[in-house]
Tab-separated table of C-alpha atoms in Angstrom:
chain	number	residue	atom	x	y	z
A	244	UNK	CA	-17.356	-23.668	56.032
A	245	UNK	CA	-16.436	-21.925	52.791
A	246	UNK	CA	-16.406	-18.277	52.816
A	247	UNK	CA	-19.072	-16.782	50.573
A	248	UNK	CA	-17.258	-13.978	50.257
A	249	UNK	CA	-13.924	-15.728	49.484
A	250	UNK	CA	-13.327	-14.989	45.474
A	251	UNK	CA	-12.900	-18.590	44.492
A	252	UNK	CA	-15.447	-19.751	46.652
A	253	UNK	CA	-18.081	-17.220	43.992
A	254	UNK	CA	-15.896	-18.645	40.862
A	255	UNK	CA	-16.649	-22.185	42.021
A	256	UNK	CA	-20.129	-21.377	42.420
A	257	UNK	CA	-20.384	-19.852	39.092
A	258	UNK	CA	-18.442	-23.368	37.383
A	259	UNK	CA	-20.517	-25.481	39.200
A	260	UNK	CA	-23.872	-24.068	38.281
A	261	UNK	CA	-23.460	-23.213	34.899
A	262	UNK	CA	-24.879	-25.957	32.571
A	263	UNK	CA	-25.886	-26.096	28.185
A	264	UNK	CA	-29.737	-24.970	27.900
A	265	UNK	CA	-31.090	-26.162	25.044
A	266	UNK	CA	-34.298	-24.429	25.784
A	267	UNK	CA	-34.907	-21.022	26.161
A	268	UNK	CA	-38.130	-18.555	26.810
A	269	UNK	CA	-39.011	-16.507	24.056
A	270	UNK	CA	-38.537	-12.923	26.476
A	271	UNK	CA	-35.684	-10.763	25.294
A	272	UNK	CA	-32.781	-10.077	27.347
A	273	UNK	CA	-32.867	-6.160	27.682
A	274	UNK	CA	-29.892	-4.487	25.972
A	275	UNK	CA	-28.337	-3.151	28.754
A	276	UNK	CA	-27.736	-6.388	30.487
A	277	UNK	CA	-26.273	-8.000	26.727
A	278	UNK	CA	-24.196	-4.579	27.068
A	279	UNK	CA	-22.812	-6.211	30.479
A	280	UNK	CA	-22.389	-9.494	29.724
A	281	UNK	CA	-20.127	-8.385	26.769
A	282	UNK	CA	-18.100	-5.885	28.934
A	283	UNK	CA	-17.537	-8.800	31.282
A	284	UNK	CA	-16.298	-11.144	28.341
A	285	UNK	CA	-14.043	-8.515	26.988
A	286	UNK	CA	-11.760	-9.203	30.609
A	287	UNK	CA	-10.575	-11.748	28.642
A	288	UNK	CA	-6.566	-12.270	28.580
A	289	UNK	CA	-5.159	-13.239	25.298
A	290	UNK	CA	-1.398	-13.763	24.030
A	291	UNK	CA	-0.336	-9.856	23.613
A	292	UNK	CA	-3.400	-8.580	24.410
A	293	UNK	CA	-4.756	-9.377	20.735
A	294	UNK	CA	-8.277	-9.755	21.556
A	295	UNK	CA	-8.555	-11.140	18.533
A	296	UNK	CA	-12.650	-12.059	18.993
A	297	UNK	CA	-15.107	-9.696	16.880
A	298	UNK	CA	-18.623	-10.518	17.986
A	299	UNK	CA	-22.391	-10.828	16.088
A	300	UNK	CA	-25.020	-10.637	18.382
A	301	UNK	CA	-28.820	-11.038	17.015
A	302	UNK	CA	-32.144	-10.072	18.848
A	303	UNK	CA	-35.728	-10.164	18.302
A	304	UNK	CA	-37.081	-10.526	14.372
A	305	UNK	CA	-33.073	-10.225	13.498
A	306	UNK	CA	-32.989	-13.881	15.581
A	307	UNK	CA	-35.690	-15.288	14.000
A	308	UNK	CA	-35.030	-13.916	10.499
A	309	UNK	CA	-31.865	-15.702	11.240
A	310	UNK	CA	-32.922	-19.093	13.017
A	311	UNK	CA	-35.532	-19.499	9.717
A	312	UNK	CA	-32.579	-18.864	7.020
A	313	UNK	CA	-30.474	-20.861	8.963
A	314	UNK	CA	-32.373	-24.042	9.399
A	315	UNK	CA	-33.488	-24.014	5.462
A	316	UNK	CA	-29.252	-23.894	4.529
A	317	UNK	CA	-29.120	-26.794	6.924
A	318	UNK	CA	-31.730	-28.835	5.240
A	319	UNK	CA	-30.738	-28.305	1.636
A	320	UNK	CA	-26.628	-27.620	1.970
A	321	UNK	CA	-23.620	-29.171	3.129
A	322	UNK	CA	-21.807	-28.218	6.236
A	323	UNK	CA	-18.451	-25.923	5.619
A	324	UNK	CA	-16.804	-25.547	9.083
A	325	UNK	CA	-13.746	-23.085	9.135
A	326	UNK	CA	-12.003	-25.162	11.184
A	327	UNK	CA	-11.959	-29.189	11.081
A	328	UNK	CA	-13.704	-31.044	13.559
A	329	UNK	CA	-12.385	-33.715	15.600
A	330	UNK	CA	-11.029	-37.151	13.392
A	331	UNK	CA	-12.472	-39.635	16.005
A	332	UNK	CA	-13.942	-39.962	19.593
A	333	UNK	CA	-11.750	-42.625	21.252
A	334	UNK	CA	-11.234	-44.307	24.732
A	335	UNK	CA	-12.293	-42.226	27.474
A	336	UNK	CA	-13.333	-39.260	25.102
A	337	UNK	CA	-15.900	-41.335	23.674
A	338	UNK	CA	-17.167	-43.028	26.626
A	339	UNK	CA	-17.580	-38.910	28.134
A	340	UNK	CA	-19.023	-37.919	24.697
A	341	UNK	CA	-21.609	-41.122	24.921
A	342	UNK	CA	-22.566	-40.666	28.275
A	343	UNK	CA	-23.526	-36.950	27.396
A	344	UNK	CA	-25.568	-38.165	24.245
A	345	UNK	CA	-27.117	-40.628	26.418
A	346	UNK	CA	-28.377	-38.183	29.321
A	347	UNK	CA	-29.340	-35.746	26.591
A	348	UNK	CA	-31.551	-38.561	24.514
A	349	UNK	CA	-32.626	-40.017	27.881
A	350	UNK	CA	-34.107	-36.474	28.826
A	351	UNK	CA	-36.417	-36.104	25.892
A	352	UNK	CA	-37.441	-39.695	25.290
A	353	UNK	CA	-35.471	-40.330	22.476
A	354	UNK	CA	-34.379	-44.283	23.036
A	355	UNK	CA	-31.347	-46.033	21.350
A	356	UNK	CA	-32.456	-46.645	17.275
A	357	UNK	CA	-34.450	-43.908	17.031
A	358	UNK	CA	-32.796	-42.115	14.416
A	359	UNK	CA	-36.076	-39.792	13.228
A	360	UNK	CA	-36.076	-38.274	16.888
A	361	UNK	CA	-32.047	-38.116	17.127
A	362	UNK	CA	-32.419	-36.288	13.916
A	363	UNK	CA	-35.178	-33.899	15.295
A	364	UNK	CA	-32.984	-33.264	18.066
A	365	UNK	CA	-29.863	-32.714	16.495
A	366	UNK	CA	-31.617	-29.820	14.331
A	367	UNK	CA	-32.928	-28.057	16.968
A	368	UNK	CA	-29.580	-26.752	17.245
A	369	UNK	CA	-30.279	-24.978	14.197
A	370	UNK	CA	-33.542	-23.362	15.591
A	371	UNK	CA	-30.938	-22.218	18.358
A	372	UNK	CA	-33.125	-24.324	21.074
A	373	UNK	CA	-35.710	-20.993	20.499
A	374	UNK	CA	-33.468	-18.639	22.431
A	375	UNK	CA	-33.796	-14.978	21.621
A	376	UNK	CA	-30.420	-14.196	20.976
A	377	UNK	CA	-27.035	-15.693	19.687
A	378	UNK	CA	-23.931	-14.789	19.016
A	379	UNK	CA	-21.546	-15.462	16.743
A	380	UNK	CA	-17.508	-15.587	17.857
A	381	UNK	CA	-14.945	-15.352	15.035
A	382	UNK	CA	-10.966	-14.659	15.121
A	383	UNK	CA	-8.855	-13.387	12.371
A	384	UNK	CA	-7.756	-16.119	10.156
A	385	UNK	CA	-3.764	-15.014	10.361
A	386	UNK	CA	-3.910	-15.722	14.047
A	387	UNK	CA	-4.304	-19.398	13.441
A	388	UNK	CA	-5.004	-21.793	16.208
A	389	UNK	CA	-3.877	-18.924	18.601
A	390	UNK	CA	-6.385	-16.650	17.864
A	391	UNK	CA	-8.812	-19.541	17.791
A	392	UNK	CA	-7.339	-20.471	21.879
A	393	UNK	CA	-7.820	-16.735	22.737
A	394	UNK	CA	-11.536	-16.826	21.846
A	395	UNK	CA	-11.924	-20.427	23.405
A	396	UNK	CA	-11.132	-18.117	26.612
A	397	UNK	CA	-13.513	-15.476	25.419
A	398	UNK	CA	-16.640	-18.082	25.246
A	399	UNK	CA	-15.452	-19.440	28.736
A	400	UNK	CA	-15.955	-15.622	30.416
A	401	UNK	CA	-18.859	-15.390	28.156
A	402	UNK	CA	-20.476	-18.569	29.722
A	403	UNK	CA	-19.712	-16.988	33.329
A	404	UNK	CA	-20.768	-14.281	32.904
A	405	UNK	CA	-24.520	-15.284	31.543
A	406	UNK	CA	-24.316	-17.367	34.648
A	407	UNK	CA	-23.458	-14.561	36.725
A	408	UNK	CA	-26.628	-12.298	35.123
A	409	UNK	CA	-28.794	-14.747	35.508
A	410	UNK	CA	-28.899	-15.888	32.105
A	411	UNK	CA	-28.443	-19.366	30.378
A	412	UNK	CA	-26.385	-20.477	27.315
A	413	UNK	CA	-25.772	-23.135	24.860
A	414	UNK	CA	-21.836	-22.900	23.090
A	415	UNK	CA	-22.823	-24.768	19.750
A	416	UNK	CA	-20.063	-25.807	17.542
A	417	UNK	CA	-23.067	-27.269	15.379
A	418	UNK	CA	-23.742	-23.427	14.170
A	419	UNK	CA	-19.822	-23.355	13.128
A	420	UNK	CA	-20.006	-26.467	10.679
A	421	UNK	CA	-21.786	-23.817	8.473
A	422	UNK	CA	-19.007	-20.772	8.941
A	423	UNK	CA	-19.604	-20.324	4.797
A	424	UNK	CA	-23.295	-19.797	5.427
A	425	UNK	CA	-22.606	-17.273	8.653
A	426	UNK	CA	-19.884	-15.218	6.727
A	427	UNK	CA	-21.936	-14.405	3.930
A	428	UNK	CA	-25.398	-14.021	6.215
A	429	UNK	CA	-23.619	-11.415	8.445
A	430	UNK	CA	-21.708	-10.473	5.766
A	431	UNK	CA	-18.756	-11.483	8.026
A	432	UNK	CA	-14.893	-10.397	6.220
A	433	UNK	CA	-13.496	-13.160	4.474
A	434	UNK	CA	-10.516	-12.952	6.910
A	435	UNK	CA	-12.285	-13.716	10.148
A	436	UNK	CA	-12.925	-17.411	10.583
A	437	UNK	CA	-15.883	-18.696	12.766
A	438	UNK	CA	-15.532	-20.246	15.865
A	439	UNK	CA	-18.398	-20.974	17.817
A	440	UNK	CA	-22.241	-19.953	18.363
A	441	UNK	CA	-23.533	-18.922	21.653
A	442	UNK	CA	-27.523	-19.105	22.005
A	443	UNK	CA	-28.258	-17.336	25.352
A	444	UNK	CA	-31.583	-15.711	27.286
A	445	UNK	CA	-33.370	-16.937	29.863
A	446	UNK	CA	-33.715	-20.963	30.520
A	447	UNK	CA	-37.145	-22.924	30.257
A	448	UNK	CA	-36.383	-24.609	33.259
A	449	UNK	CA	-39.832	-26.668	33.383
A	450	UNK	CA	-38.374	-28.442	30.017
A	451	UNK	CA	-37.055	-31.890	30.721
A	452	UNK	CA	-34.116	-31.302	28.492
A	453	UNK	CA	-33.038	-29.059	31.071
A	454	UNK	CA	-32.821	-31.588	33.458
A	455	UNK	CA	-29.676	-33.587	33.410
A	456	UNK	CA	-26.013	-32.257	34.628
A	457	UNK	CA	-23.024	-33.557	33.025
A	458	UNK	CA	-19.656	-34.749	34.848
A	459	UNK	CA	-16.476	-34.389	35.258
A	460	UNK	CA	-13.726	-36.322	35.435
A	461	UNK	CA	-11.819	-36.612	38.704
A	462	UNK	CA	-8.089	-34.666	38.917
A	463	UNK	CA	-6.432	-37.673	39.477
A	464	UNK	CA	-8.032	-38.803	35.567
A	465	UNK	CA	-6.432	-35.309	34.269
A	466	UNK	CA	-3.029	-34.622	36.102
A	467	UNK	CA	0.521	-36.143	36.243
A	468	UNK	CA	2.148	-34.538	39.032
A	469	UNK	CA	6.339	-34.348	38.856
A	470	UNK	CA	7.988	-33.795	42.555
């Protein structure tokens, strides 16, 4: 029997259980625990100790103020990501990425040809599946992909740590396709690029969406071993 005590036994614990909400409670995380979430994320290692993540994190009116602003940019502008998204989804990347569309569709009743409720669903990233906070991860643009790996690490302890409080959390690359938009909203420097949105607070777990559990693939799928 594993030993709950055992340090990788609580990091395994903390991997398996963490999942994407994408449906949050309205109630307000209080600022002391967003205080230790962040300490906890800023335990991240990066390549000389740059830490090169700066961090925008919204509560209350400021997250609605911003959910409503956001979701009218959406409707009547083009997205402008900072960084370019993937070309194409092939092989087993797009059988992984279609079996996660699939569950999430499946969950809400959205069935294959429906593209009114895909569309519906796919914007309530923009409405930040309601949560009450978010926060917005950028790295300074001279960094290049670097700086953009170091804060991939920062969103991982992020994640684990929300799981650790208690808390849930959606990573949305969705609210990075409009980095233009976010810059001049949070009146971001034009040197930082944005890398990711985080919606976090506490899950709606009665909410069907919050229902299915993705995979993963098995080690023998993702290592070559050389002895």
């Amino acid at each position: 029997m594993p030993d709950p005590h055992d340090p990788a036994t609580t990091l395994a614990s903390l991997l398996d259980d963490r999942w994407t909400c994408r449906q949050f409670l309205p109630d307000q995380v209080p600022r002391e625990t967003i205080e230790r979430l962040l300490a906890l994320a800023q335990r991240t290692p990066s390549w000389c100790n740059t830490q090169p993540w700066q961090v925008v994190i919204t509560s209350d009116e400021a997250t609605h103020r911003f959910r409503k602003a956001l979701l009218e940019h959406v409707l009547s502008q083009p997205a402008a990501s900072d960084f370019e998204f993937p070309a194409a989804y092939t092989g087993t990347y797009r059988e992984r990425r279609r079996t996660c569309g699939f569950q999430l569709y499946d969950s809400v009743g959205i069935v294959k040809g429906d593209t009114d409720g895909t569309l519906r669903q796919g914007l309530r990233n923009f409405e930040l599946f309601d949560a009450p906070h978010v926060a917005i991860i950028t790295t300074e643009a001279d960094l290049g992909v670097y700086g953009a790996v170091d804060c991939g690490l920062y969103i991982n302890t992020f994640l684990l740590g929300a799981q650790s409080l208690g808390l849930a959390a959606a990573p949305q690359a969705a609210l990075a396709s409009y980095s233009s938009f976010l810059r001049e909203y949070f009146d971001i420097p034009d040197g930082r690029r944005v890398v990711v949105g985080i919606s976090f607070g506490y899950a709606d777990l009665d909410h069907p969406v919050n229902g299915f559990r993705t995979s993963r693939a098995a080690l023998a799928d993702t290592v070559t071993w050389h002895i």
